[in-house]
Structure formats: structure tokens, C-alpha cells
Amino acid sequence: MTYIAVTALSHVGLVREHNEDSLVIGPWTLCGTVTQNPQTLVFPFGRPLVVAVADGLGGQPAGEVASELVVRQLSSLGPSLDCTEAVGDALQLCNDAVYSAADGRPDLTAMGTTVAGALVLAESLLAFNVGDSKVFHAARDGLHQVSVDDSPPPVPGHRTTSAVTQVLGGSRAHSAITPHIETFPLAEGDRYLVCSDGLTDPVPDDTIEELLRVHDDGRAAFELWKAAIDAGGPDNITLALLRIGA
């Protein structure tokens, strides 16, 4: 294993007026904007690489501010992250940063964001999340969600829910978080998908699985985006595809 290829895009969708999603890939961040085409970045294998999506909390102010704060914090901390404890500490710092930025700012009060991502190390990958943004492993035997949704079960007759039980920020008074962090071994050819619910709410898992089985890298990212748009594009769509190459 000699490199990590990361292909990403972010799009406002067809309903929202602006993009409240943000994205971090190592030193590169994309905040509240739109990519015209999937972008692929290649990194040497063996150095810590953090890839994460933050989805600003809808229905509350300044979701794009909260998501940008989080990805910029993760980008800054990324090279020093080396274990589960370090990732947990980094997410706690992100939570504190969101609350600190809102302190004394009525226009930012109760802003919040989800976050989901992966930290690629020399011998393992750490998947992490707070909220309902997701991380999937696109394995040989199918698609497996490796993040844990912070959301109540959907009501009968519905596949998804927009409610979340914990986010970074999101309330007037400081609220503690309990991040979900899992460690997985790495092998050549491994692929992971990190995305906001703007992809997974309108597009069923079996459709995502089929598209990732047929396509890779830029074409896969485009087809996933297109599936969300064809399903109505009800929310911002942000995704990053990681591939371990040799």
C-alpha cells in the first residue's frame, strides 16, 4: 500500500438555498460551496490522514459556520491524530469550539453540526461520528455502515428520520458528546464512503452498494450524486470516497 486516493464533491441539492455542509481531506477544506465536478486528491500512505464531512444543523442558525469550524479544526489537528483517544479528544475540542464561537453571539446561538469521518493510519482506519452523517465500508461482500447513527428509529412506514440525538453544539447551554469511534484493519483495495444524509436519505443503501460495485473514484462520486439528484435532491449532498492503492 503506497497511496490513498480521495474523491469528493459537495452540492447544494435541488431544494436548499445554500450549502451548510463542509468537508476536510487532510490539509484541504471545502466549506459552504459547490464543486463543479468530483475532485480526486492523492496522498502518500503511512501519514495520518483525516477525511470528514460536517453537516450544519438545519432549522437552526448558522449551520454553515458550525460545520466550517469543525472541519478547519480537524484539518489543523489531523497530522497529530494517532489513536482512538486522540480522535475523541479532537471531537471534544470541536464541540467546545462550536459553543465558544456562539458565546455572546445571538446570531450563532444553538448552531450545531454533525460530523462523520475516517482517520487513515499506517495499519488501520478509525471511523468516527457524532450525529447522523455516515461512514460505510464498501467491502467485497457488500456495503457495511461502520458509523453509528445518533437518531431515533424512523416512524413506521418511513426509511429515515431527520431527528438527531446528539450533534456538536446545537443547544444554548454546553452539552457533552459521546463520539462513536471504531478501528478497522486496512488492506490494499479497501474503499470507504463518508457522506452527509443528503445522500443517504434519498438514496437507499442497496442503490449505493450497487453504484460502488460498478464504479470507482470520480465516476462513483458522480453516480452517487446523480442518484441523490434524481431522487429529488432534498438536501445538501456531500461525500468523500477513500481508496487504498498500491
Short mmCIF file of N, CA and C in Angstrom, two decimals, residues 18 20 55-67 98 102 105-113 168-172:
data_model
loop_
_atom_site.label_atom_id
_atom_site.label_comp_id
_atom_site.label_asym_id
_atom_site.label_seq_id
_atom_site.Cartn_x
_atom_site.Cartn_y
_atom_site.Cartn_z
N HIS A 18 -28.79 27.32 0.18
CA HIS A 18 -27.34 27.38 0.26
C HIS A 18 -26.81 26.10 0.91
N GLU A 20 -24.84 24.08 3.63
CA GLU A 20 -24.37 24.15 5.02
C GLU A 20 -23.40 23.01 5.34
N ASP A 55 -22.15 18.32 8.58
CA ASP A 55 -23.44 18.75 8.03
C ASP A 55 -24.10 19.70 9.02
N GLY A 56 -24.13 21.00 8.70
CA GLY A 56 -24.71 22.01 9.57
C GLY A 56 -26.16 21.70 9.90
N LEU A 57 -26.53 21.89 11.15
CA LEU A 57 -27.85 21.53 11.65
C LEU A 57 -28.92 22.42 11.03
N GLY A 58 -29.83 21.82 10.28
CA GLY A 58 -30.90 22.56 9.65
C GLY A 58 -31.95 23.00 10.66
N GLY A 59 -32.63 24.09 10.34
CA GLY A 59 -33.67 24.60 11.22
C GLY A 59 -33.15 25.45 12.36
N GLN A 60 -31.84 25.59 12.46
CA GLN A 60 -31.22 26.44 13.47
C GLN A 60 -30.19 27.34 12.78
N PRO A 61 -29.78 28.42 13.42
CA PRO A 61 -28.94 29.40 12.72
C PRO A 61 -27.54 28.90 12.44
N ALA A 62 -26.96 29.42 11.36
CA ALA A 62 -25.52 29.34 11.12
C ALA A 62 -24.95 27.93 11.08
N GLY A 63 -25.70 27.00 10.49
CA GLY A 63 -25.17 25.65 10.36
C GLY A 63 -23.87 25.61 9.59
N GLU A 64 -23.76 26.50 8.57
CA GLU A 64 -22.53 26.52 7.77
C GLU A 64 -21.34 27.03 8.57
N VAL A 65 -21.58 27.88 9.56
CA VAL A 65 -20.50 28.36 10.43
C VAL A 65 -20.00 27.23 11.31
N ALA A 66 -20.93 26.47 11.89
CA ALA A 66 -20.56 25.36 12.76
C ALA A 66 -19.80 24.29 11.99
N SER A 67 -20.28 23.94 10.81
CA SER A 67 -19.61 22.88 10.05
C SER A 67 -18.22 23.32 9.60
N VAL A 98 -17.40 25.04 18.77
CA VAL A 98 -18.71 25.49 18.30
C VAL A 98 -19.40 26.32 19.37
N ALA A 102 -20.17 30.63 19.53
CA ALA A 102 -21.53 31.16 19.69
C ALA A 102 -21.68 32.00 20.94
N ARG A 105 -22.95 35.68 20.95
CA ARG A 105 -23.38 35.98 19.58
C ARG A 105 -24.79 35.46 19.37
N PRO A 106 -25.81 36.28 19.58
CA PRO A 106 -27.19 35.81 19.41
C PRO A 106 -27.46 35.21 18.03
N ASP A 107 -26.76 35.70 17.01
CA ASP A 107 -26.98 35.19 15.66
C ASP A 107 -26.43 33.78 15.47
N LEU A 108 -25.58 33.33 16.42
CA LEU A 108 -25.00 32.00 16.33
C LEU A 108 -25.51 31.05 17.42
N THR A 109 -26.35 31.55 18.30
CA THR A 109 -26.82 30.74 19.43
C THR A 109 -27.48 29.46 18.96
N ALA A 110 -27.06 28.33 19.54
CA ALA A 110 -27.60 27.00 19.27
C ALA A 110 -27.22 26.46 17.89
N MET A 111 -26.25 27.08 17.22
CA MET A 111 -25.80 26.49 15.96
C MET A 111 -25.15 25.14 16.26
N GLY A 112 -25.24 24.24 15.30
CA GLY A 112 -24.68 22.91 15.51
C GLY A 112 -24.38 22.21 14.21
N THR A 113 -23.72 21.08 14.30
CA THR A 113 -23.36 20.31 13.12
C THR A 113 -23.12 18.85 13.49
N LEU A 168 -22.55 18.25 17.45
CA LEU A 168 -21.59 19.19 18.01
C LEU A 168 -22.29 20.54 18.12
N GLY A 169 -22.33 21.11 19.32
CA GLY A 169 -23.12 22.31 19.54
C GLY A 169 -24.59 21.95 19.55
N GLY A 170 -25.41 22.86 19.03
CA GLY A 170 -26.82 22.56 18.84
C GLY A 170 -27.74 22.94 19.96
N SER A 171 -27.23 23.53 21.04
CA SER A 171 -28.09 23.95 22.14
C SER A 171 -27.53 25.23 22.76
N ARG A 172 -28.36 25.88 23.57
CA ARG A 172 -27.92 27.13 24.19
C ARG A 172 -26.85 26.88 25.26
#
